[in-house]
PDB file of C-alpha atoms in Angstrom:
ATOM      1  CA  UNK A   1      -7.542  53.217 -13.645  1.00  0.00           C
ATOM      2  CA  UNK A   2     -10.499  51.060 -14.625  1.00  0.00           C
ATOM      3  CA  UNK A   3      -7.941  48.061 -15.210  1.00  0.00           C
ATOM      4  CA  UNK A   4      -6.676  48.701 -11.780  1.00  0.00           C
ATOM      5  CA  UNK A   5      -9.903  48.628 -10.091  1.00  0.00           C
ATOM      6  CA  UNK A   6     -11.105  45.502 -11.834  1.00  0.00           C
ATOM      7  CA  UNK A   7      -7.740  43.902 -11.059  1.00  0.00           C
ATOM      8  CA  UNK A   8      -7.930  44.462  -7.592  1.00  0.00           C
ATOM      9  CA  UNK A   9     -11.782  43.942  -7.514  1.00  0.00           C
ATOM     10  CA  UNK A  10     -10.773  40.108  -8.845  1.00  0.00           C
ATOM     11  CA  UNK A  11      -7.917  39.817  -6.294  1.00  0.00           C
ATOM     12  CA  UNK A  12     -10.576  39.943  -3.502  1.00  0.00           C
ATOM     13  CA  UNK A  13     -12.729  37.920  -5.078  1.00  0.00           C
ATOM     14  CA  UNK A  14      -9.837  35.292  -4.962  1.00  0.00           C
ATOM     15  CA  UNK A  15      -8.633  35.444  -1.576  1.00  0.00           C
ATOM     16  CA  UNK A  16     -12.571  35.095  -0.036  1.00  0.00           C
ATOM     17  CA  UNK A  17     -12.732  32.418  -2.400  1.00  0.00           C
ATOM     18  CA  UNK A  18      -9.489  30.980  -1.345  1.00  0.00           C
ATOM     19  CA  UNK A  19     -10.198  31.854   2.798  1.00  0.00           C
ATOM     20  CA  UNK A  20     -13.818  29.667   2.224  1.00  0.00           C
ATOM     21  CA  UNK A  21     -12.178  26.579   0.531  1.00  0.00           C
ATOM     22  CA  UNK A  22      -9.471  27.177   3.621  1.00  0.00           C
ATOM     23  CA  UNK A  23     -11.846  26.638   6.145  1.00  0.00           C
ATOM     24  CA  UNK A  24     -14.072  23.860   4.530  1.00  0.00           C
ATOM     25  CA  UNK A  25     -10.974  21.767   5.030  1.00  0.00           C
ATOM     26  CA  UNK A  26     -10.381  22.380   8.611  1.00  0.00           C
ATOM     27  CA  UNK A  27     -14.045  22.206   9.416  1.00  0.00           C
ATOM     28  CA  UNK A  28     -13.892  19.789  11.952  1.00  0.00           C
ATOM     29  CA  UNK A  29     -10.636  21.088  13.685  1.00  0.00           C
ATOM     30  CA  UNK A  30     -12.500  24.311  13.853  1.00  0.00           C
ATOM     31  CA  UNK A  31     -15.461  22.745  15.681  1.00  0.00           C
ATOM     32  CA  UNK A  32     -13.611  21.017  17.979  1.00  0.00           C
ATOM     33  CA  UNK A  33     -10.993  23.674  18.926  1.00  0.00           C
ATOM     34  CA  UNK A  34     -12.519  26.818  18.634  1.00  0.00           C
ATOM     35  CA  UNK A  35     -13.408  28.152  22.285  1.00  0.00           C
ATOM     36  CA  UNK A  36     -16.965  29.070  23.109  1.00  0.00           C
ATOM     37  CA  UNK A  37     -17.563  32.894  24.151  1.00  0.00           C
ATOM     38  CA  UNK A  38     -18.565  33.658  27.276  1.00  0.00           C
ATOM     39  CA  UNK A  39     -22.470  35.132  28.818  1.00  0.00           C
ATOM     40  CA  UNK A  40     -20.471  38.128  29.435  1.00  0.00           C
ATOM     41  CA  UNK A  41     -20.040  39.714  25.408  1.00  0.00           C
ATOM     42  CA  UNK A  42     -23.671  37.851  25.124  1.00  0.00           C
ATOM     43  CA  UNK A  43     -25.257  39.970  27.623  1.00  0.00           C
ATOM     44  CA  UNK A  44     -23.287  43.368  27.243  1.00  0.00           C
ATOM     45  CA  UNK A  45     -24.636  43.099  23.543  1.00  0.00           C
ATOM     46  CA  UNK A  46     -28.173  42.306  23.832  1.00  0.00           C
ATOM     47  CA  UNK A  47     -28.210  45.238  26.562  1.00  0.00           C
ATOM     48  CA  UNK A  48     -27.677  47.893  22.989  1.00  0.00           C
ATOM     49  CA  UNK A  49     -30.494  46.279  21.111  1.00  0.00           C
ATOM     50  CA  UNK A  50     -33.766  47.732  21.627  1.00  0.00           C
ATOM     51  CA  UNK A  51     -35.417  44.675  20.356  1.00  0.00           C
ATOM     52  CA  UNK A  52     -34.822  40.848  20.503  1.00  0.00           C
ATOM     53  CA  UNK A  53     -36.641  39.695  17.461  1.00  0.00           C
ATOM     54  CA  UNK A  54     -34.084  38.700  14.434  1.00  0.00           C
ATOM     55  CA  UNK A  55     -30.536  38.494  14.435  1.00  0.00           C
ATOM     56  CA  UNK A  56     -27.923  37.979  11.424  1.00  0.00           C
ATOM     57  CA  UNK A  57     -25.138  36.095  12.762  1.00  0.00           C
ATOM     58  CA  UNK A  58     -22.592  36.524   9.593  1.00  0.00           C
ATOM     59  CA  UNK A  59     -19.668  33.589   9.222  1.00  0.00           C
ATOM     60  CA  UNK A  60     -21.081  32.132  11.585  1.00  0.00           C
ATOM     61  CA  UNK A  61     -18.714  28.726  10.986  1.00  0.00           C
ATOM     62  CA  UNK A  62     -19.854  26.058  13.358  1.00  0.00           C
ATOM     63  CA  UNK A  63     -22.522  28.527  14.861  1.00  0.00           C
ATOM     64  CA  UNK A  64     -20.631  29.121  18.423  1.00  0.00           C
ATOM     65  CA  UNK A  65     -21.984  32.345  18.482  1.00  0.00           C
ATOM     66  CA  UNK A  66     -25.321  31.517  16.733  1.00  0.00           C
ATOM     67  CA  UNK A  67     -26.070  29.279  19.675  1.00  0.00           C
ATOM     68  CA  UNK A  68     -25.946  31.984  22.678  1.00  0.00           C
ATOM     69  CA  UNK A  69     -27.267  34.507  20.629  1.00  0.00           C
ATOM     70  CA  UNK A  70     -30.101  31.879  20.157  1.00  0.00           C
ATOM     71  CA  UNK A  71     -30.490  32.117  24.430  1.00  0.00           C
ATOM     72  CA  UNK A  72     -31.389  36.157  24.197  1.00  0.00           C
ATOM     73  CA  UNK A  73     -32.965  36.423  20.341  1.00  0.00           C
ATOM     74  CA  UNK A  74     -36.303  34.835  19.400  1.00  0.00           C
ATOM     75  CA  UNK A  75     -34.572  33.767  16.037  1.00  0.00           C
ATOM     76  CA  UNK A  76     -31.209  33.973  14.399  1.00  0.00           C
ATOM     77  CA  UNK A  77     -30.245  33.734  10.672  1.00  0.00           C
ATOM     78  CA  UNK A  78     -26.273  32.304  11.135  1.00  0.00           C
ATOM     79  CA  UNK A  79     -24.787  32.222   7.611  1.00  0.00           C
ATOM     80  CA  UNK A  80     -22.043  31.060   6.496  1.00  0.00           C
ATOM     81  CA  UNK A  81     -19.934  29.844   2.948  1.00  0.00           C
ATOM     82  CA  UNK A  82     -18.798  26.709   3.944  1.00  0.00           C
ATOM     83  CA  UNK A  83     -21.192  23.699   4.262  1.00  0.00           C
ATOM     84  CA  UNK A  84     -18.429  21.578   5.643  1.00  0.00           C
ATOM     85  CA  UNK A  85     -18.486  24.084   8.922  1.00  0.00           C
ATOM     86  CA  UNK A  86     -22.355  24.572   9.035  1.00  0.00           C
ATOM     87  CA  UNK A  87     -22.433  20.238   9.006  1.00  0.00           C
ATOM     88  CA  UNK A  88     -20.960  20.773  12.399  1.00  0.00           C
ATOM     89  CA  UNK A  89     -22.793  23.411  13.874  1.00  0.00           C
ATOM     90  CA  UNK A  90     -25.028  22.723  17.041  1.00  0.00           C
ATOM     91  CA  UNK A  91     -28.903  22.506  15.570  1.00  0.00           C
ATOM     92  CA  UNK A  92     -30.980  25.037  18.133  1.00  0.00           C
ATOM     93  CA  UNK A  93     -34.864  25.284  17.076  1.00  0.00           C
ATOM     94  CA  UNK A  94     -34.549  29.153  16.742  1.00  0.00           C
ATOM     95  CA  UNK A  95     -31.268  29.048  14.145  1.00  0.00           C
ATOM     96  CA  UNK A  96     -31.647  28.595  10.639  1.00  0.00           C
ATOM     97  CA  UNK A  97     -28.166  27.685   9.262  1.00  0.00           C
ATOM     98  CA  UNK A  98     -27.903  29.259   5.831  1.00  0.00           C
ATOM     99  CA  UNK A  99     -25.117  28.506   3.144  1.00  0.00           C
ATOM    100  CA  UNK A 100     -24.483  31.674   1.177  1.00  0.00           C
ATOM    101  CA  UNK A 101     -22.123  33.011  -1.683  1.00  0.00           C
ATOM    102  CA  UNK A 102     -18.842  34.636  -0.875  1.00  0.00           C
ATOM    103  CA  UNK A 103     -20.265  37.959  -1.977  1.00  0.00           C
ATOM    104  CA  UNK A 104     -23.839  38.083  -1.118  1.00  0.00           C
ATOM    105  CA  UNK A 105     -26.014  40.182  -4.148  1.00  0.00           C
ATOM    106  CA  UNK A 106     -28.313  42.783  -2.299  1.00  0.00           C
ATOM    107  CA  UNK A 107     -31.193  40.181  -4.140  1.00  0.00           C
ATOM    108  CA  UNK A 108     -29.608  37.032  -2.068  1.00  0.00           C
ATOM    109  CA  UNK A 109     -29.949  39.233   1.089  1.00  0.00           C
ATOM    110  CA  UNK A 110     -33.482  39.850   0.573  1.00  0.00           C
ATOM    111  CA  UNK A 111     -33.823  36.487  -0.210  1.00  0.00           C
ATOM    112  CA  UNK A 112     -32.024  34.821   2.430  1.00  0.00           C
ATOM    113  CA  UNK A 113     -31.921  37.144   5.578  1.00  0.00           C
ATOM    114  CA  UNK A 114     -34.552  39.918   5.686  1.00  0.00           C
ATOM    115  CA  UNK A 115     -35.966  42.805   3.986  1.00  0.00           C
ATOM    116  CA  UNK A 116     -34.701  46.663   4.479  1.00  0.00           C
ATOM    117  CA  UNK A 117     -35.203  47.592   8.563  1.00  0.00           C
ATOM    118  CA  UNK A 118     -35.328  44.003   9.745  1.00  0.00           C
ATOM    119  CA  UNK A 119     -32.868  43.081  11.338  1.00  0.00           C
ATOM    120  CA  UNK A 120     -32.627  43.841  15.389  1.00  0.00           C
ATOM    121  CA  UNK A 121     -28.548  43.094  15.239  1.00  0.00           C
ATOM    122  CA  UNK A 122     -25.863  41.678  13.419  1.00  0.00           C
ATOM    123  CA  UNK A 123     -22.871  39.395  14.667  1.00  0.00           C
ATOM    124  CA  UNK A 124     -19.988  38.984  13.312  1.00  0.00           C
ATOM    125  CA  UNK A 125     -17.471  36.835  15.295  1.00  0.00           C
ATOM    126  CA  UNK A 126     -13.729  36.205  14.282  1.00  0.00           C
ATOM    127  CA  UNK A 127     -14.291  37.031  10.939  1.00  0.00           C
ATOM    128  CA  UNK A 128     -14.841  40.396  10.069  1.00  0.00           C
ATOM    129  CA  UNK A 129     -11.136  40.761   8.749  1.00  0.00           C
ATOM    130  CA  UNK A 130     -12.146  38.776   5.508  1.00  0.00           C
ATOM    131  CA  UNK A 131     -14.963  40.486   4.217  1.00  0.00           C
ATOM    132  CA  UNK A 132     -15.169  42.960   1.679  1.00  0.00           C
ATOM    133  CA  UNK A 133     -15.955  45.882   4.533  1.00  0.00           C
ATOM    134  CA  UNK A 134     -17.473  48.233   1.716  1.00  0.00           C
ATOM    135  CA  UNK A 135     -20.254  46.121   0.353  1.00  0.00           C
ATOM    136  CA  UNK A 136     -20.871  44.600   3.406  1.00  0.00           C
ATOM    137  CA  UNK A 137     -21.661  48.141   5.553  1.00  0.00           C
ATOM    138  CA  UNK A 138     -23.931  48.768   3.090  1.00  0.00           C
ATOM    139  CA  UNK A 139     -26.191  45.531   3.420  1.00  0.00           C
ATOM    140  CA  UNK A 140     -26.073  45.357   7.051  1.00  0.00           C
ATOM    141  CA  UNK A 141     -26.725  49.463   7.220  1.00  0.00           C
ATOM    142  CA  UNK A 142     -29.325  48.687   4.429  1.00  0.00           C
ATOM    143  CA  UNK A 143     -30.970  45.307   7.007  1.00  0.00           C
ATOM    144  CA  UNK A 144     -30.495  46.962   9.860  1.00  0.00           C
ATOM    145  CA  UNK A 145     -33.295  48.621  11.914  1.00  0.00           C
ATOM    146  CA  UNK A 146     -33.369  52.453  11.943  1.00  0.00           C
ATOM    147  CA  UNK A 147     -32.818  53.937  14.234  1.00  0.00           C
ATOM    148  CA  UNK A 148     -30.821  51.878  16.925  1.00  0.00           C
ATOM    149  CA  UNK A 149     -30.417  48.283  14.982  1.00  0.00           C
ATOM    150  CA  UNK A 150     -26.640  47.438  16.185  1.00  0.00           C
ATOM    151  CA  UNK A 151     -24.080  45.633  14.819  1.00  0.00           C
ATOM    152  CA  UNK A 152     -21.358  44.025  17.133  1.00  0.00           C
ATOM    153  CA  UNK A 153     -18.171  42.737  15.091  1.00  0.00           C
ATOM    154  CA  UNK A 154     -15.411  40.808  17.881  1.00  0.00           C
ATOM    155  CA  UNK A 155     -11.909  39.308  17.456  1.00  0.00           C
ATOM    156  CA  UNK A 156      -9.792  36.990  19.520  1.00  0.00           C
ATOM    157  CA  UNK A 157      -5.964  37.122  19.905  1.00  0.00           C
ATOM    158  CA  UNK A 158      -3.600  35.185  20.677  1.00  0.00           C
ATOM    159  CA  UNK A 159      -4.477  32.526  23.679  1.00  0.00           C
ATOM    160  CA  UNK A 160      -2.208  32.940  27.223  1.00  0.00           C
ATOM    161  CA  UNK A 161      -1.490  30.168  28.985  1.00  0.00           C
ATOM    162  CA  UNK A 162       1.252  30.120  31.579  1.00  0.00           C
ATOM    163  CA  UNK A 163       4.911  32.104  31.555  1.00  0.00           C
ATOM    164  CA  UNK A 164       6.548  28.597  30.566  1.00  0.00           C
ATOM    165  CA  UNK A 165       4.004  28.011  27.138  1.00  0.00           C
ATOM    166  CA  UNK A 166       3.561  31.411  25.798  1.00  0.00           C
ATOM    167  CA  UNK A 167       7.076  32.394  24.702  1.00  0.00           C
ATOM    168  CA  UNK A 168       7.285  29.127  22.718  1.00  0.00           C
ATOM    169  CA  UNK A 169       3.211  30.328  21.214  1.00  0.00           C
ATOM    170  CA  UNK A 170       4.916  33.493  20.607  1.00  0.00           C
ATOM    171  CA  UNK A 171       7.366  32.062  18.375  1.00  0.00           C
ATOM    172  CA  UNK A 172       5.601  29.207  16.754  1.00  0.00           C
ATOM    173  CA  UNK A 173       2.494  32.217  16.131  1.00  0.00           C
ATOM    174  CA  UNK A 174       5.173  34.851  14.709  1.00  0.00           C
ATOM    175  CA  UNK A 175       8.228  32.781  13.383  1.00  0.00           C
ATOM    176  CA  UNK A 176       7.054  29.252  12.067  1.00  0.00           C
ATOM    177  CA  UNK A 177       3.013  30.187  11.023  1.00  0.00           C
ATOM    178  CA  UNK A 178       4.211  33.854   9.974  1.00  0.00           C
ATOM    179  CA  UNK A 179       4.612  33.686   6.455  1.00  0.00           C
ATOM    180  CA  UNK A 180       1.223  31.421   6.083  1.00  0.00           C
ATOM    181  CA  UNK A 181      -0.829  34.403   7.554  1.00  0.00           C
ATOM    182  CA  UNK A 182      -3.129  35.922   4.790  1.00  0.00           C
ATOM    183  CA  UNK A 183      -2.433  39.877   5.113  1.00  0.00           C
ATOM    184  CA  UNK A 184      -5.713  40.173   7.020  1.00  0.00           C
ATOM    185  CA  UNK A 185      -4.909  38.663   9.970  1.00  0.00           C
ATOM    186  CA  UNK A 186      -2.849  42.147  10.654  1.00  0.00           C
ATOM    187  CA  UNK A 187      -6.551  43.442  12.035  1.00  0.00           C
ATOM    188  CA  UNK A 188      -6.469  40.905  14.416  1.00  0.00           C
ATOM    189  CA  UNK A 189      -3.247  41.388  16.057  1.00  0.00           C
ATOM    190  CA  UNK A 190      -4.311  44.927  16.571  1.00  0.00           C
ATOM    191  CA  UNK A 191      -7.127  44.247  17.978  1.00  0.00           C
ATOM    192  CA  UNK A 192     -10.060  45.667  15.729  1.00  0.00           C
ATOM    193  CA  UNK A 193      -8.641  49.246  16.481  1.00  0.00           C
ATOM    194  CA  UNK A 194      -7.211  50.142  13.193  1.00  0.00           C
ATOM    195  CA  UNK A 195     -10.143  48.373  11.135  1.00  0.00           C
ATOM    196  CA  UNK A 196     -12.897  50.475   9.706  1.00  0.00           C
ATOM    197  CA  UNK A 197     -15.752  50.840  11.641  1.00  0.00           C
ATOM    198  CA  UNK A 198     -18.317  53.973  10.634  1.00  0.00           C
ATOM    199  CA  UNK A 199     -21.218  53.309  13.155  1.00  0.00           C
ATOM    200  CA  UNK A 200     -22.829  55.527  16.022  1.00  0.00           C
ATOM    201  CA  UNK A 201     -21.957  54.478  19.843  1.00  0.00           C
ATOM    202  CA  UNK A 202     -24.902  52.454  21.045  1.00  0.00           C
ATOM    203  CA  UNK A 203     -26.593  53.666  24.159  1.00  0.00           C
ATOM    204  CA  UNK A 204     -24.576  54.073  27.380  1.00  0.00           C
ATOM    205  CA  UNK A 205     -21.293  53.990  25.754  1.00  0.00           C
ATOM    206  CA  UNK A 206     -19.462  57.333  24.356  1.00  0.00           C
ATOM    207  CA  UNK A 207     -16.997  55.727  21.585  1.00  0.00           C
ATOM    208  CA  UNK A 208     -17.373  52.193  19.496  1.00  0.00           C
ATOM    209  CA  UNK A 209     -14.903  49.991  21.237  1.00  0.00           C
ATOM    210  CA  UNK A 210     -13.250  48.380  21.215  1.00  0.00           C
ATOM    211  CA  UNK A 211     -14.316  46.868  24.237  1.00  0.00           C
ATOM    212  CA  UNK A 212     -12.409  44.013  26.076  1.00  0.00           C
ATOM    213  CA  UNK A 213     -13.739  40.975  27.323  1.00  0.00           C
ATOM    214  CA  UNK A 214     -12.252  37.496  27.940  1.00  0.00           C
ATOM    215  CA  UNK A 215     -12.511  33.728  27.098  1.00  0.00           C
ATOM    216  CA  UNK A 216     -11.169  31.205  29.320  1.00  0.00           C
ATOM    217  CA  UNK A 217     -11.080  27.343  28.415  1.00  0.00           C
ATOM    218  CA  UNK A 218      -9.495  24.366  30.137  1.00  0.00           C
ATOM    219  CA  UNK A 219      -7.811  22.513  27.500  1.00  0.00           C
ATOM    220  CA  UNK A 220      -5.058  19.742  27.974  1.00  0.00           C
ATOM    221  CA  UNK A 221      -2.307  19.662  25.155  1.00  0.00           C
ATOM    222  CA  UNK A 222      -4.289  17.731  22.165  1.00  0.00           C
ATOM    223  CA  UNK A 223      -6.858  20.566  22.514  1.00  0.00           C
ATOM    224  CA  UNK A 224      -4.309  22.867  22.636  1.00  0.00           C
ATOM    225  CA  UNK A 225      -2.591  21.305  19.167  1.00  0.00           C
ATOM    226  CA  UNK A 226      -6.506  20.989  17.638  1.00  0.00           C
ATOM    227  CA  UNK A 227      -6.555  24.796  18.483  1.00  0.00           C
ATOM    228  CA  UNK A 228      -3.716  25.504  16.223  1.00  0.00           C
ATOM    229  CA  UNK A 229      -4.762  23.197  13.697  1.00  0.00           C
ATOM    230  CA  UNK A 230      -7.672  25.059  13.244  1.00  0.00           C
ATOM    231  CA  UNK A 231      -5.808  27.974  11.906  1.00  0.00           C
ATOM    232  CA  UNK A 232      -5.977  29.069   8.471  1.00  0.00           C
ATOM    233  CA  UNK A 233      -1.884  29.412   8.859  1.00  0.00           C
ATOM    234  CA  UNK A 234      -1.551  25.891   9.763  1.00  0.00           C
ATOM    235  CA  UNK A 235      -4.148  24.791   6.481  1.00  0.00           C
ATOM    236  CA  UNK A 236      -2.321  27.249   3.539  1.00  0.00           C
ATOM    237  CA  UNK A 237       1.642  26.147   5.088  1.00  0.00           C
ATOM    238  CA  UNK A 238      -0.176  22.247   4.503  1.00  0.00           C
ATOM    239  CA  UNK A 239      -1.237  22.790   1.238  1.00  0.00           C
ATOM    240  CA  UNK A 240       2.240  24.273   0.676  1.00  0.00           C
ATOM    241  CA  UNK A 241       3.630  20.865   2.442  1.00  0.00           C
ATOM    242  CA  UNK A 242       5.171  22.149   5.001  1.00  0.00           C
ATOM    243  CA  UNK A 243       4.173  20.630   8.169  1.00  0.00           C
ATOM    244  CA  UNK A 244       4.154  23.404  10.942  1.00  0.00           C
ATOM    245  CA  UNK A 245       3.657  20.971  14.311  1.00  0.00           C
ATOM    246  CA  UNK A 246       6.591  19.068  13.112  1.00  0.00           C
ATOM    247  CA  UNK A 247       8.285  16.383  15.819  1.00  0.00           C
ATOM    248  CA  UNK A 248      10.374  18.644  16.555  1.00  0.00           C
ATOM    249  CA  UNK A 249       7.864  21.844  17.740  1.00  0.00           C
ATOM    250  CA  UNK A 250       5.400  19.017  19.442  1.00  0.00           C
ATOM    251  CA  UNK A 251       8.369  17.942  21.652  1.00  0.00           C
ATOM    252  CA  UNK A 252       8.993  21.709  22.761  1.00  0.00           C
ATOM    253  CA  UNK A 253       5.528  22.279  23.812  1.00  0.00           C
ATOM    254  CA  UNK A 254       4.798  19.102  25.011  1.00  0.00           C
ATOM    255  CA  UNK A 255       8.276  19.874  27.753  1.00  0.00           C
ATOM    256  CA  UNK A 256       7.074  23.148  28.668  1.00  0.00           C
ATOM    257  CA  UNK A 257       2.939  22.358  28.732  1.00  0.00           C
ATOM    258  CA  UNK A 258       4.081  19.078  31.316  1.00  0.00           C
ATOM    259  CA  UNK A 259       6.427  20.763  33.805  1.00  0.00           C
ATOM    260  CA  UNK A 260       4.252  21.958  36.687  1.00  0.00           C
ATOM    261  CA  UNK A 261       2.610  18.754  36.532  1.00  0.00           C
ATOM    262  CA  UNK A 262      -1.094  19.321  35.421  1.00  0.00           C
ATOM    263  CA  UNK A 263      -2.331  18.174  31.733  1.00  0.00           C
ATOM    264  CA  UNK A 264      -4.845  20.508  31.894  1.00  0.00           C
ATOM    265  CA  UNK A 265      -5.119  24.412  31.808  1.00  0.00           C
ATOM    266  CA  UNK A 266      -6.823  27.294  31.808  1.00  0.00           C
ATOM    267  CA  UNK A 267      -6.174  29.240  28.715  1.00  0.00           C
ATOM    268  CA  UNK A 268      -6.995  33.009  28.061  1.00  0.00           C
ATOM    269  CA  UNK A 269      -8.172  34.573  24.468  1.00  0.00           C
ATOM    270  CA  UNK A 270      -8.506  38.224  25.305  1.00  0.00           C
ATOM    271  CA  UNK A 271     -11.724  39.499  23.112  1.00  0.00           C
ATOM    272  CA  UNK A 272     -11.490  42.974  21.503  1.00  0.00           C
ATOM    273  CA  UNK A 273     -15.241  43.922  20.686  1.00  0.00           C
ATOM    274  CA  UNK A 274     -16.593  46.830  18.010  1.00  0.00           C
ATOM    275  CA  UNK A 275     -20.399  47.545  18.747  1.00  0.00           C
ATOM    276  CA  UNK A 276     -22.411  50.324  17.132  1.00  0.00           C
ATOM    277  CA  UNK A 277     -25.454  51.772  15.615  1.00  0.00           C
ATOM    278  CA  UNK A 278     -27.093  52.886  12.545  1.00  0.00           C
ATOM    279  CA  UNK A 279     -29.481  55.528  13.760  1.00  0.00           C
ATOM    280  CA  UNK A 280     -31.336  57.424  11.728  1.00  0.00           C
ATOM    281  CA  UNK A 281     -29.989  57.123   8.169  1.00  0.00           C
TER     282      UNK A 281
END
């Protein structure tokens, strides 16, 4: 039993290890072809905090979420493992850009982001699926203030483009980039429902989420491919040397993206949003 928990313990330990050297290398894909989110999530969330003094934005990569939150918050912590990602992150005078350990020691989060009741909210955006959910709750429960400090955890899906691209997405997402997908990506597809989320509804709201909100970006085709690039899929089939955008696959999309005439579209990434509350603990 012991053997079993250390076993897996170590497995874990390996894949965030993995998932931060992952995303080092496709730092600059990420910056460039990750979409922004919109005022929309920005507002709805700062309308649950109480107060507007410190917020934790956790993975925060190239700080696209660090830099709105910066609009509504008079300071933001935005942490993240990779230095290659925080290198391209927007500098705002209220966000500190922090690189931190895979598994953050209760002593490192004193250190680095606050002490116990601190923290006004924590952010965690397209990335919650890779942490170690356990130790985590209990450091942002632990930062958090009592009662009413929120935490707001969101995913994007799949982007939607037109009835002509998105069956060929829909293929090249389940078919060619399928196997690459680390197992939990899974929490994505379905939308934060099924992942664990053991926090109070925030004020005005009777469950916690998720709730659905939208990105839209106009992006021509070279965007489009940077998008997909930035994928952890597209990195671990690489370093496997397989070469998912292949001639072939570029052709296809480059067909269907081309035949009503416009380079540039507007493309959809529904958000799926999980916001809640410590309150009195």
């Amino acid at each position: 039993m012991v053997s079993d928990l250390h076993y897996k313990r170590e497995t874990k330990k390996r894949r965030l290890n993995r998932m931060a050297k992952l995303f080092i290398k496709q730092a600059q894909q990420y910056s460039k072809g990750r979409p922004s989110y919109p005022e929309e999530l920005f507002n709805f969330i700062a309308s649950k905090t109480p107060c507007h003094d410190l917020v934790w934005d956790v993975g925060t990569g190239s700080g696209q979420a660090a830099q709105s939150l910066a609009k509504l918050y008079k300071n933001v912590i935005a942490t993240d493992t990779s230095p290659k990602q925080l290198e391209f992150a927007v500098k705002v005078p209220n966000v500190q850009y922090i690189c931190t350990s895979p598994k953050m020691s209760m002593a490192e989060i004193e250190t680095k982001i606050g002490t116990e009741s601190s923290v006004d909210l924590v952010t965690i955006a397209q990335a919650m699926h890779w942490f170690d959910l356990p130790t985590f709750y209990q450091q942002v429960k632990w930062l958090l203030k009592k009662p009413n400090g929120v935490i707001a955890a969101w995913c994007y899906t799949v982007p939607e483009v037109n009835n002509s691209v998105d069956p060929i997405f829909e293929k090249f997402y389940t078919v060619d980039a399928g196997p690459y997908w680390e197992s939990p990506r899974k929490l994505v597809d379905e939308k934060y429902k099924t992942i664990d989320f053991p926090f109070e509804p925030v004020s005005g709201c009777d469950h916690n989420g998720p709730f659905e909100f939208k990105i839209e970006k106009v992006m021509d085709l070279n965007s489009y491919f940077t998008y997909l690039k930035s994928w952890s899929a597209y990195q671990t089939a690489k370093e496997k040397g397989v070469e998912l955008l292949t001639d072939d696959v570029v052709e296809i999309f480059t067909s269907v993206w081309n035949e009503d005439g416009e380079s540039q579209k507007t493309v959809s990434f529904p958000i799926y949003l999980r916001i809640g509350k410590v309150g009195n603990l």
